[in-house]
Amino acid sequence: MLNKRTLFLVPPVLLGLSANAFSWGSIGILGPSTHTRIAAKALKLVDTRVYPDMDTAAQLIKQGSTSEAGHEGIHNGGGRLKDWWTGGDGRSTLKGGVLPNYTQLRITDAYLNIGRMCHLTQDQAVPAHASRVPHSIVLHLPPDGVEKYTGKNHDFGAIPQVDNSRQPYEYYQELQNETRGHLGEWVNPRTQVPFWVQSEEGARLTDATLGAPGSYGGGADTFLDAAASNERIPGGLTASEIAARQLGMAAGYTKALVESASRELPPLVYGVSLYPNVATPGHKVEIAFTALENRTPHVRYEIGLRPAGGQRRALMSGELQLEEPRPAFNTGGDNQPAQPSPEENLFNRRVSLKWDGILDGKPLAEGTYTIDVQLMDDDGNMVPASVNTDGVTENNTSRDLVVVNTEPSSDLSLSFN
């Protein structure tokens, strides 16, 4: 829904979109969209001492929250949030989802996609979305009354304290369930007919947005008329209070989602190197890497070694205090890369460790070994194994070490994997 009077500014291609194409006023032309306002309200309530990345990435979250890209289809009022988190369905609109972008060091795109998850979750506070009632901003379907009303009235009701221990993608269904639970009591005060009615199929499905469309009670959207009259539903709310309540619910569930996402993002390693990577038995080897973490400036590390076909053995372990994210001066302009470096967005530290090439009191025998770096953050997350098979080399956790009985040539000793 466009909460503006400038429909003529909409590109012609958008005039073919219908159903839930623009919900909560997702395009802001004369000011912040309703989705942006919800995200901003939620982020102001986040304790940035506990979730500092949600302060660093606040603009990305708000920007992503305006996106309609995640809807299952034009005529669908929802989307598959788990696929947004994992990148599971491969649609180009996902741009890789959250975790694939994050683990492949496209940090900006990861947080944009968290914002897109917020958008789809916020939609489920709109009764027309939670019951899949067709609505639009275009010629053949009118906009939804709640979305039109909240486009001009940004009064947030009480913001609930939502348990943030669930997975980020679970809040979509949680909020839809909460909204669906009130559809029967939200009735037109004059007719006692519900404003929104689920289809029989939608009422049976876990996610109502995948079922048959619902409808406006009595065949028409009477919400705006009820809001204008300010009549109270017997024993309940006025229409305007319903709208304010749902804005508050959207903000509360958005807050829980971003806090959960912050805790679930894993630590990463960047730029692992060995020097030399071809050595004689007992030769000292320098193991260098950058540790990255989104939420706290602290990780634990363990360096392991695995012979070809053998079991991994721990070489050394310890704890690291990381540095603050570096200011993101990168704007993607002339002579600047489109993707900021990971250190601009994440806690980071470049580490260089020396290992003497001794295991169990003996120099390593001749052969090929794999040295890997594993990290654990304060939330118990570890670097996922997928980083070594995703086609990106900068995020790999391991490098090969070749041990030879004779002193390697200078060319070999200076080579890096």
PDB file of C-alpha atoms in Angstrom, residues 54-351:
ATOM      1  CA  MET A  54      22.044  -3.889  15.087  1.00  0.00           C
ATOM      2  CA  ASP A  55      23.240  -0.358  15.702  1.00  0.00           C
ATOM      3  CA  THR A  56      25.954  -0.583  13.039  1.00  0.00           C
ATOM      4  CA  ALA A  57      23.533  -2.128  10.538  1.00  0.00           C
ATOM      5  CA  ALA A  58      20.428  -0.116  11.467  1.00  0.00           C
ATOM      6  CA  GLN A  59      20.186   1.643   8.110  1.00  0.00           C
ATOM      7  CA  LEU A  60      20.550  -1.668   6.265  1.00  0.00           C
ATOM      8  CA  ILE A  61      17.790  -3.229   8.365  1.00  0.00           C
ATOM      9  CA  LYS A  62      15.478  -0.305   7.670  1.00  0.00           C
ATOM     10  CA  GLN A  63      16.347  -0.328   3.982  1.00  0.00           C
ATOM     11  CA  GLY A  64      15.690  -4.062   3.707  1.00  0.00           C
ATOM     12  CA  SER A  65      12.400  -3.711   5.557  1.00  0.00           C
ATOM     13  CA  THR A  66      10.957  -1.709   2.652  1.00  0.00           C
ATOM     14  CA  SER A  67      11.538  -4.553   0.172  1.00  0.00           C
ATOM     15  CA  GLU A  68       8.633  -6.554  -1.249  1.00  0.00           C
ATOM     16  CA  ALA A  69      10.999  -9.105  -2.783  1.00  0.00           C
ATOM     17  CA  GLY A  70      10.330 -11.904  -0.331  1.00  0.00           C
ATOM     18  CA  HIS A  71       6.664 -12.575  -1.058  1.00  0.00           C
ATOM     19  CA  GLU A  72       5.993 -16.048  -2.374  1.00  0.00           C
ATOM     20  CA  GLY A  73       4.184 -14.496  -5.333  1.00  0.00           C
ATOM     21  CA  ILE A  74       2.241 -11.419  -6.352  1.00  0.00           C
ATOM     22  CA  HIS A  75      -0.986 -12.891  -5.006  1.00  0.00           C
ATOM     23  CA  ASN A  76       0.529 -14.155  -1.794  1.00  0.00           C
ATOM     24  CA  GLY A  77       0.518 -12.215   1.450  1.00  0.00           C
ATOM     25  CA  GLY A  78       3.529 -13.922   2.984  1.00  0.00           C
ATOM     26  CA  GLY A  79       6.789 -15.695   2.304  1.00  0.00           C
ATOM     27  CA  ARG A  80       9.011 -18.532   3.426  1.00  0.00           C
ATOM     28  CA  LEU A  81      11.130 -16.958   6.116  1.00  0.00           C
ATOM     29  CA  LYS A  82      13.360 -19.965   6.706  1.00  0.00           C
ATOM     30  CA  ASP A  83      14.388 -19.790   3.047  1.00  0.00           C
ATOM     31  CA  TRP A  84      15.285 -16.126   3.534  1.00  0.00           C
ATOM     32  CA  TRP A  85      17.492 -17.086   6.458  1.00  0.00           C
ATOM     33  CA  THR A  86      19.184 -20.064   4.771  1.00  0.00           C
ATOM     34  CA  GLY A  87      18.934 -18.955   1.131  1.00  0.00           C
ATOM     35  CA  GLY A  88      17.134 -22.243   0.603  1.00  0.00           C
ATOM     36  CA  ASP A  89      14.925 -21.725  -2.442  1.00  0.00           C
ATOM     37  CA  GLY A  90      17.465 -20.086  -4.731  1.00  0.00           C
ATOM     38  CA  ARG A  91      15.250 -17.296  -6.070  1.00  0.00           C
ATOM     39  CA  SER A  92      17.192 -14.382  -7.483  1.00  0.00           C
ATOM     40  CA  THR A  93      15.160 -12.012  -5.319  1.00  0.00           C
ATOM     41  CA  LEU A  94      16.659 -13.624  -2.231  1.00  0.00           C
ATOM     42  CA  LYS A  95      20.140 -12.466  -3.244  1.00  0.00           C
ATOM     43  CA  GLY A  96      21.526 -15.442  -1.340  1.00  0.00           C
ATOM     44  CA  GLY A  97      19.482 -15.121   1.840  1.00  0.00           C
ATOM     45  CA  VAL A  98      21.088 -14.193   5.153  1.00  0.00           C
ATOM     46  CA  LEU A  99      23.493 -16.991   6.104  1.00  0.00           C
ATOM     47  CA  PRO A 100      25.037 -17.607   2.640  1.00  0.00           C
ATOM     48  CA  ASN A 101      25.749 -13.905   2.211  1.00  0.00           C
ATOM     49  CA  TYR A 102      27.088 -13.601   5.728  1.00  0.00           C
ATOM     50  CA  THR A 103      29.348 -16.658   5.658  1.00  0.00           C
ATOM     51  CA  GLN A 104      30.633 -15.664   2.212  1.00  0.00           C
ATOM     52  CA  LEU A 105      31.601 -12.258   3.629  1.00  0.00           C
ATOM     53  CA  ARG A 106      28.912 -10.225   1.849  1.00  0.00           C
ATOM     54  CA  ILE A 107      27.984  -8.663   5.159  1.00  0.00           C
ATOM     55  CA  THR A 108      25.952  -5.764   3.750  1.00  0.00           C
ATOM     56  CA  ASP A 109      23.689  -8.091   1.759  1.00  0.00           C
ATOM     57  CA  ALA A 110      23.220 -10.315   4.818  1.00  0.00           C
ATOM     58  CA  TYR A 111      21.851  -7.469   6.941  1.00  0.00           C
ATOM     59  CA  LEU A 112      19.693  -6.201   4.076  1.00  0.00           C
ATOM     60  CA  ASN A 113      18.119  -9.641   3.977  1.00  0.00           C
ATOM     61  CA  ILE A 114      17.515  -9.569   7.726  1.00  0.00           C
ATOM     62  CA  GLY A 115      15.572  -6.386   6.994  1.00  0.00           C
ATOM     63  CA  ARG A 116      13.588  -8.250   4.337  1.00  0.00           C
ATOM     64  CA  MET A 117      12.760 -10.897   6.930  1.00  0.00           C
ATOM     65  CA  CYS A 118      11.519  -8.079   9.151  1.00  0.00           C
ATOM     66  CA  HIS A 119       9.259  -6.856   6.340  1.00  0.00           C
ATOM     67  CA  LEU A 120       7.554 -10.208   5.858  1.00  0.00           C
ATOM     68  CA  THR A 121       7.169 -10.651   9.597  1.00  0.00           C
ATOM     69  CA  GLN A 122       5.696  -7.159  10.038  1.00  0.00           C
ATOM     70  CA  ASP A 123       3.155  -7.977   7.318  1.00  0.00           C
ATOM     71  CA  GLN A 124       1.652 -10.630   9.561  1.00  0.00           C
ATOM     72  CA  ALA A 125       0.440  -7.941  11.963  1.00  0.00           C
ATOM     73  CA  VAL A 126      -1.802  -6.694   9.135  1.00  0.00           C
ATOM     74  CA  PRO A 127      -5.082  -8.641   9.499  1.00  0.00           C
ATOM     75  CA  ALA A 128      -5.549  -8.686   5.719  1.00  0.00           C
ATOM     76  CA  HIS A 129      -2.187 -10.432   5.373  1.00  0.00           C
ATOM     77  CA  ALA A 130      -2.725 -12.855   8.232  1.00  0.00           C
ATOM     78  CA  SER A 131      -6.053 -13.904   6.659  1.00  0.00           C
ATOM     79  CA  ARG A 132      -4.857 -13.473   3.056  1.00  0.00           C
ATOM     80  CA  VAL A 133      -7.501 -10.979   2.021  1.00  0.00           C
ATOM     81  CA  PRO A 134      -6.656  -9.621  -1.470  1.00  0.00           C
ATOM     82  CA  HIS A 135      -5.794  -5.933  -1.504  1.00  0.00           C
ATOM     83  CA  SER A 136      -3.616  -3.604  -3.512  1.00  0.00           C
ATOM     84  CA  ILE A 137      -2.741  -0.076  -4.525  1.00  0.00           C
ATOM     85  CA  VAL A 138      -3.597  -0.667  -8.156  1.00  0.00           C
ATOM     86  CA  LEU A 139      -6.601  -0.176 -10.367  1.00  0.00           C
ATOM     87  CA  HIS A 140      -8.593  -3.365  -9.863  1.00  0.00           C
ATOM     88  CA  LEU A 141      -8.190  -3.785  -6.079  1.00  0.00           C
ATOM     89  CA  PRO A 142      -8.463  -1.099  -3.394  1.00  0.00           C
ATOM     90  CA  PRO A 143      -5.761  -0.677  -0.725  1.00  0.00           C
ATOM     91  CA  ASP A 144      -6.375  -2.233   2.664  1.00  0.00           C
ATOM     92  CA  GLY A 145      -8.010   0.017   5.231  1.00  0.00           C
ATOM     93  CA  VAL A 146      -5.510  -0.734   8.023  1.00  0.00           C
ATOM     94  CA  GLU A 147      -2.555  -0.050   5.746  1.00  0.00           C
ATOM     95  CA  LYS A 148      -4.126   3.137   4.441  1.00  0.00           C
ATOM     96  CA  TYR A 149      -4.947   4.296   7.964  1.00  0.00           C
ATOM     97  CA  THR A 150      -1.501   3.556   9.394  1.00  0.00           C
ATOM     98  CA  GLY A 151       0.084   5.321   6.434  1.00  0.00           C
ATOM     99  CA  LYS A 152      -1.186   8.552   7.967  1.00  0.00           C
ATOM    100  CA  ASN A 153      -1.552   7.605  11.624  1.00  0.00           C
ATOM    101  CA  HIS A 154       1.698   6.335  13.105  1.00  0.00           C
ATOM    102  CA  ASP A 155       0.465   5.824  16.650  1.00  0.00           C
ATOM    103  CA  PHE A 156       2.111   2.732  18.110  1.00  0.00           C
ATOM    104  CA  GLY A 157       0.200   0.833  20.735  1.00  0.00           C
ATOM    105  CA  ALA A 158       1.870  -1.083  23.541  1.00  0.00           C
ATOM    106  CA  ILE A 159       4.935  -2.926  22.277  1.00  0.00           C
ATOM    107  CA  PRO A 160       4.993  -6.483  23.636  1.00  0.00           C
ATOM    108  CA  GLN A 161       8.010  -8.138  25.223  1.00  0.00           C
ATOM    109  CA  VAL A 162       8.514 -11.022  22.819  1.00  0.00           C
ATOM    110  CA  ASP A 163      10.723 -13.989  23.696  1.00  0.00           C
ATOM    111  CA  ASN A 164      13.824 -13.532  21.527  1.00  0.00           C
ATOM    112  CA  SER A 165      15.153 -17.081  21.952  1.00  0.00           C
ATOM    113  CA  ARG A 166      13.431 -18.490  18.856  1.00  0.00           C
ATOM    114  CA  GLN A 167      15.032 -18.754  15.447  1.00  0.00           C
ATOM    115  CA  PRO A 168      14.763 -15.507  13.437  1.00  0.00           C
ATOM    116  CA  TYR A 169      12.473 -17.062  10.846  1.00  0.00           C
ATOM    117  CA  GLU A 170       9.945 -18.272  13.449  1.00  0.00           C
ATOM    118  CA  TYR A 171       8.536 -14.848  14.345  1.00  0.00           C
ATOM    119  CA  TYR A 172       6.656 -14.614  11.062  1.00  0.00           C
ATOM    120  CA  GLN A 173       4.379 -17.511  11.989  1.00  0.00           C
ATOM    121  CA  GLU A 174       4.231 -16.493  15.638  1.00  0.00           C
ATOM    122  CA  LEU A 175       2.916 -13.042  14.725  1.00  0.00           C
ATOM    123  CA  GLN A 176       0.512 -14.403  12.113  1.00  0.00           C
ATOM    124  CA  ASN A 177      -0.916 -16.766  14.733  1.00  0.00           C
ATOM    125  CA  GLU A 178      -1.268 -13.898  17.195  1.00  0.00           C
ATOM    126  CA  THR A 179      -3.165 -11.802  14.643  1.00  0.00           C
ATOM    127  CA  ARG A 180      -5.381 -14.677  13.474  1.00  0.00           C
ATOM    128  CA  GLY A 181      -6.352 -15.318  17.071  1.00  0.00           C
ATOM    129  CA  HIS A 182      -8.176 -11.959  17.187  1.00  0.00           C
ATOM    130  CA  LEU A 183      -9.968 -11.941  13.817  1.00  0.00           C
ATOM    131  CA  GLY A 184     -13.201 -13.228  15.300  1.00  0.00           C
ATOM    132  CA  GLU A 185     -13.380 -10.459  17.929  1.00  0.00           C
ATOM    133  CA  TRP A 186     -12.476  -7.574  15.630  1.00  0.00           C
ATOM    134  CA  VAL A 187     -15.934  -6.757  14.302  1.00  0.00           C
ATOM    135  CA  ASN A 188     -17.597  -3.741  12.832  1.00  0.00           C
ATOM    136  CA  PRO A 189     -19.250  -2.062  15.867  1.00  0.00           C
ATOM    137  CA  ARG A 190     -22.374  -1.239  13.837  1.00  0.00           C
ATOM    138  CA  THR A 191     -22.925  -4.578  12.077  1.00  0.00           C
ATOM    139  CA  GLN A 192     -21.070  -6.988  14.413  1.00  0.00           C
ATOM    140  CA  VAL A 193     -19.600  -8.571  11.262  1.00  0.00           C
ATOM    141  CA  PRO A 194     -15.837  -9.332  11.438  1.00  0.00           C
ATOM    142  CA  PHE A 195     -13.683  -6.935   9.466  1.00  0.00           C
ATOM    143  CA  TRP A 196     -11.594  -9.854   8.106  1.00  0.00           C
ATOM    144  CA  VAL A 197     -12.608 -13.468   7.488  1.00  0.00           C
ATOM    145  CA  GLN A 198     -10.286 -16.365   6.707  1.00  0.00           C
ATOM    146  CA  SER A 199     -11.226 -18.938   4.097  1.00  0.00           C
ATOM    147  CA  GLU A 200     -11.964 -22.419   5.418  1.00  0.00           C
ATOM    148  CA  GLU A 201      -8.755 -23.671   3.794  1.00  0.00           C
ATOM    149  CA  GLY A 202      -6.693 -20.809   5.206  1.00  0.00           C
ATOM    150  CA  ALA A 203      -8.032 -21.462   8.691  1.00  0.00           C
ATOM    151  CA  ARG A 204      -6.822 -25.078   8.475  1.00  0.00           C
ATOM    152  CA  LEU A 205      -3.315 -24.260   7.254  1.00  0.00           C
ATOM    153  CA  THR A 206      -0.423 -23.331   9.522  1.00  0.00           C
ATOM    154  CA  ASP A 207       0.472 -20.432   7.228  1.00  0.00           C
ATOM    155  CA  ALA A 208      -2.787 -18.909   6.043  1.00  0.00           C
ATOM    156  CA  THR A 209      -1.050 -16.994   3.247  1.00  0.00           C
ATOM    157  CA  LEU A 210      -0.565 -20.265   1.343  1.00  0.00           C
ATOM    158  CA  GLY A 211      -4.282 -21.085   1.292  1.00  0.00           C
ATOM    159  CA  ALA A 212      -7.325 -19.776  -0.505  1.00  0.00           C
ATOM    160  CA  PRO A 213      -7.920 -16.038  -0.168  1.00  0.00           C
ATOM    161  CA  GLY A 214      -9.948 -14.715   2.723  1.00  0.00           C
ATOM    162  CA  SER A 215     -12.400 -11.850   2.434  1.00  0.00           C
ATOM    163  CA  TYR A 216     -13.573  -8.661   4.047  1.00  0.00           C
ATOM    164  CA  GLY A 217     -16.582  -9.300   6.281  1.00  0.00           C
ATOM    165  CA  GLY A 218     -19.875  -8.312   4.641  1.00  0.00           C
ATOM    166  CA  GLY A 219     -18.132  -8.104   1.277  1.00  0.00           C
ATOM    167  CA  ALA A 220     -16.426  -4.732   1.819  1.00  0.00           C
ATOM    168  CA  ASP A 221     -13.557  -3.212   3.776  1.00  0.00           C
ATOM    169  CA  THR A 222     -15.331  -1.105   6.399  1.00  0.00           C
ATOM    170  CA  PHE A 223     -12.298  -0.464   8.590  1.00  0.00           C
ATOM    171  CA  LEU A 224     -11.781   3.184   7.598  1.00  0.00           C
ATOM    172  CA  ASP A 225     -15.432   4.046   8.224  1.00  0.00           C
ATOM    173  CA  ALA A 226     -15.198   2.415  11.659  1.00  0.00           C
ATOM    174  CA  ALA A 227     -12.000   4.314  12.431  1.00  0.00           C
ATOM    175  CA  ALA A 228     -13.641   7.598  11.437  1.00  0.00           C
ATOM    176  CA  SER A 229     -16.663   6.983  13.669  1.00  0.00           C
ATOM    177  CA  ASN A 230     -14.427   5.970  16.588  1.00  0.00           C
ATOM    178  CA  GLU A 231     -17.100   3.607  17.854  1.00  0.00           C
ATOM    179  CA  ARG A 232     -15.953   0.946  20.270  1.00  0.00           C
ATOM    180  CA  ILE A 233     -16.481  -2.731  19.632  1.00  0.00           C
ATOM    181  CA  PRO A 234     -18.573  -3.981  22.566  1.00  0.00           C
ATOM    182  CA  GLY A 235     -16.093  -5.131  25.172  1.00  0.00           C
ATOM    183  CA  GLY A 236     -13.228  -4.372  22.847  1.00  0.00           C
ATOM    184  CA  LEU A 237     -11.230  -1.755  20.963  1.00  0.00           C
ATOM    185  CA  THR A 238     -12.015   0.954  18.493  1.00  0.00           C
ATOM    186  CA  ALA A 239     -10.801   0.473  14.935  1.00  0.00           C
ATOM    187  CA  SER A 240      -8.050   3.061  15.447  1.00  0.00           C
ATOM    188  CA  GLU A 241      -6.926   1.205  18.582  1.00  0.00           C
ATOM    189  CA  ILE A 242      -6.716  -2.023  16.556  1.00  0.00           C
ATOM    190  CA  ALA A 243      -4.391  -0.274  14.090  1.00  0.00           C
ATOM    191  CA  ALA A 244      -2.214   1.117  16.895  1.00  0.00           C
ATOM    192  CA  ARG A 245      -2.124  -2.285  18.591  1.00  0.00           C
ATOM    193  CA  GLN A 246      -0.955  -3.985  15.404  1.00  0.00           C
ATOM    194  CA  LEU A 247       1.780  -1.412  14.824  1.00  0.00           C
ATOM    195  CA  GLY A 248       3.011  -2.148  18.339  1.00  0.00           C
ATOM    196  CA  MET A 249       2.879  -5.900  17.721  1.00  0.00           C
ATOM    197  CA  ALA A 250       4.859  -5.490  14.499  1.00  0.00           C
ATOM    198  CA  ALA A 251       7.563  -3.526  16.327  1.00  0.00           C
ATOM    199  CA  GLY A 252       7.765  -6.025  19.183  1.00  0.00           C
ATOM    200  CA  TYR A 253       8.192  -9.023  16.913  1.00  0.00           C
ATOM    201  CA  THR A 254      10.684  -7.134  14.746  1.00  0.00           C
ATOM    202  CA  LYS A 255      12.779  -6.404  17.833  1.00  0.00           C
ATOM    203  CA  ALA A 256      12.792 -10.084  18.812  1.00  0.00           C
ATOM    204  CA  LEU A 257      13.709 -11.100  15.249  1.00  0.00           C
ATOM    205  CA  VAL A 258      16.760  -8.841  14.972  1.00  0.00           C
ATOM    206  CA  GLU A 259      17.990  -9.795  18.441  1.00  0.00           C
ATOM    207  CA  SER A 260      17.664 -13.471  17.553  1.00  0.00           C
ATOM    208  CA  ALA A 261      19.445 -12.939  14.228  1.00  0.00           C
ATOM    209  CA  SER A 262      22.292 -11.154  15.977  1.00  0.00           C
ATOM    210  CA  ARG A 263      22.836 -14.097  18.314  1.00  0.00           C
ATOM    211  CA  GLU A 264      22.538 -16.737  15.580  1.00  0.00           C
ATOM    212  CA  LEU A 265      25.135 -15.294  13.190  1.00  0.00           C
ATOM    213  CA  PRO A 266      28.340 -17.358  13.541  1.00  0.00           C
ATOM    214  CA  PRO A 267      31.950 -16.217  13.894  1.00  0.00           C
ATOM    215  CA  LEU A 268      34.070 -16.358  10.753  1.00  0.00           C
ATOM    216  CA  VAL A 269      37.709 -16.546   9.769  1.00  0.00           C
ATOM    217  CA  TYR A 270      39.145 -14.503   6.933  1.00  0.00           C
ATOM    218  CA  GLY A 271      42.402 -14.824   5.043  1.00  0.00           C
ATOM    219  CA  VAL A 272      43.956 -17.919   6.660  1.00  0.00           C
ATOM    220  CA  SER A 273      47.605 -18.336   5.616  1.00  0.00           C
ATOM    221  CA  LEU A 274      50.611 -20.522   6.466  1.00  0.00           C
ATOM    222  CA  TYR A 275      54.221 -19.438   6.167  1.00  0.00           C
ATOM    223  CA  PRO A 276      55.873 -21.464   4.916  1.00  0.00           C
ATOM    224  CA  ASN A 277      53.353 -23.978   3.646  1.00  0.00           C
ATOM    225  CA  VAL A 278      56.158 -26.340   2.619  1.00  0.00           C
ATOM    226  CA  ALA A 279      58.517 -27.093   5.489  1.00  0.00           C
ATOM    227  CA  THR A 280      60.986 -29.622   6.834  1.00  0.00           C
ATOM    228  CA  PRO A 281      60.197 -31.663   9.990  1.00  0.00           C
ATOM    229  CA  GLY A 282      60.258 -29.468  13.077  1.00  0.00           C
ATOM    230  CA  HIS A 283      60.349 -26.254  11.020  1.00  0.00           C
ATOM    231  CA  LYS A 284      58.472 -23.370  12.623  1.00  0.00           C
ATOM    232  CA  VAL A 285      55.261 -22.412  10.828  1.00  0.00           C
ATOM    233  CA  GLU A 286      53.430 -19.095  11.134  1.00  0.00           C
ATOM    234  CA  ILE A 287      49.624 -19.491  11.153  1.00  0.00           C
ATOM    235  CA  ALA A 288      47.818 -16.223  10.449  1.00  0.00           C
ATOM    236  CA  PHE A 289      44.109 -15.413  10.189  1.00  0.00           C
ATOM    237  CA  THR A 290      41.562 -12.698  10.851  1.00  0.00           C
ATOM    238  CA  ALA A 291      38.841 -13.534  13.386  1.00  0.00           C
ATOM    239  CA  LEU A 292      35.430 -11.945  12.710  1.00  0.00           C
ATOM    240  CA  GLU A 293      32.403 -11.760  15.009  1.00  0.00           C
ATOM    241  CA  ASN A 294      29.199  -9.734  14.822  1.00  0.00           C
ATOM    242  CA  ARG A 295      27.917  -9.432  18.403  1.00  0.00           C
ATOM    243  CA  THR A 296      30.711  -9.500  20.984  1.00  0.00           C
ATOM    244  CA  PRO A 297      34.407  -8.547  20.846  1.00  0.00           C
ATOM    245  CA  HIS A 298      35.431 -11.984  22.092  1.00  0.00           C
ATOM    246  CA  VAL A 299      35.920 -15.449  20.577  1.00  0.00           C
ATOM    247  CA  ARG A 300      37.689 -18.656  21.490  1.00  0.00           C
ATOM    248  CA  TYR A 301      39.943 -20.296  18.918  1.00  0.00           C
ATOM    249  CA  GLU A 302      41.445 -23.704  18.339  1.00  0.00           C
ATOM    250  CA  ILE A 303      44.069 -24.595  15.744  1.00  0.00           C
ATOM    251  CA  GLY A 304      43.875 -28.188  14.537  1.00  0.00           C
ATOM    252  CA  LEU A 305      45.996 -30.459  12.358  1.00  0.00           C
ATOM    253  CA  ARG A 306      44.827 -33.449  10.336  1.00  0.00           C
ATOM    254  CA  PRO A 307      47.124 -35.802   8.395  1.00  0.00           C
ATOM    255  CA  ALA A 308      45.865 -37.104   5.057  1.00  0.00           C
ATOM    256  CA  GLY A 309      43.288 -39.766   5.909  1.00  0.00           C
ATOM    257  CA  GLY A 310      43.840 -39.285   9.640  1.00  0.00           C
ATOM    258  CA  GLN A 311      42.110 -37.774  12.641  1.00  0.00           C
ATOM    259  CA  ARG A 312      42.196 -34.101  13.560  1.00  0.00           C
ATOM    260  CA  ARG A 313      44.408 -33.179  16.517  1.00  0.00           C
ATOM    261  CA  ALA A 314      44.329 -29.906  18.447  1.00  0.00           C
ATOM    262  CA  LEU A 315      47.594 -27.948  18.269  1.00  0.00           C
ATOM    263  CA  MET A 316      46.820 -24.832  20.290  1.00  0.00           C
ATOM    264  CA  SER A 317      43.852 -22.914  21.661  1.00  0.00           C
ATOM    265  CA  GLY A 318      43.060 -19.684  23.427  1.00  0.00           C
ATOM    266  CA  GLU A 319      40.847 -16.605  23.593  1.00  0.00           C
ATOM    267  CA  LEU A 320      40.895 -13.431  21.531  1.00  0.00           C
ATOM    268  CA  GLN A 321      39.717  -9.912  22.287  1.00  0.00           C
ATOM    269  CA  LEU A 322      38.660  -8.315  19.027  1.00  0.00           C
ATOM    270  CA  GLU A 323      38.784  -4.741  17.803  1.00  0.00           C
ATOM    271  CA  GLU A 324      35.781  -2.540  17.053  1.00  0.00           C
ATOM    272  CA  PRO A 325      34.424  -2.496  13.487  1.00  0.00           C
ATOM    273  CA  ARG A 326      36.256   0.014  11.349  1.00  0.00           C
ATOM    274  CA  PRO A 327      34.316   3.002  10.010  1.00  0.00           C
ATOM    275  CA  ALA A 328      32.699   2.190   6.678  1.00  0.00           C
ATOM    276  CA  PHE A 329      34.109   4.908   4.453  1.00  0.00           C
ATOM    277  CA  ASN A 330      33.374   2.809   1.374  1.00  0.00           C
ATOM    278  CA  THR A 331      30.484   4.229  -0.669  1.00  0.00           C
ATOM    279  CA  GLY A 332      30.866   2.031  -3.741  1.00  0.00           C
ATOM    280  CA  GLY A 333      31.807   5.070  -5.861  1.00  0.00           C
ATOM    281  CA  ASP A 334      34.718   5.597  -8.227  1.00  0.00           C
ATOM    282  CA  ASN A 335      37.759   3.448  -7.444  1.00  0.00           C
ATOM    283  CA  GLN A 336      35.964   1.817  -4.498  1.00  0.00           C
ATOM    284  CA  PRO A 337      34.806  -1.800  -4.299  1.00  0.00           C
ATOM    285  CA  ALA A 338      31.061  -2.401  -4.219  1.00  0.00           C
ATOM    286  CA  GLN A 339      31.397  -4.640  -1.154  1.00  0.00           C
ATOM    287  CA  PRO A 340      32.857  -3.189   2.042  1.00  0.00           C
ATOM    288  CA  SER A 341      35.528  -5.276   3.733  1.00  0.00           C
ATOM    289  CA  PRO A 342      34.259  -7.506   6.574  1.00  0.00           C
ATOM    290  CA  GLU A 343      36.274  -5.498   9.109  1.00  0.00           C
ATOM    291  CA  GLU A 344      34.112  -2.449   8.390  1.00  0.00           C
ATOM    292  CA  ASN A 345      31.045  -4.176   9.832  1.00  0.00           C
ATOM    293  CA  LEU A 346      32.306  -6.788  12.294  1.00  0.00           C
ATOM    294  CA  PHE A 347      34.531  -7.062  15.339  1.00  0.00           C
ATOM    295  CA  ASN A 348      37.881  -8.240  14.033  1.00  0.00           C
ATOM    296  CA  ARG A 349      41.477  -9.046  14.837  1.00  0.00           C
ATOM    297  CA  ARG A 350      44.388 -10.236  12.714  1.00  0.00           C
ATOM    298  CA  VAL A 351      46.218 -13.017  14.542  1.00  0.00           C
TER     299      VAL A 351
END
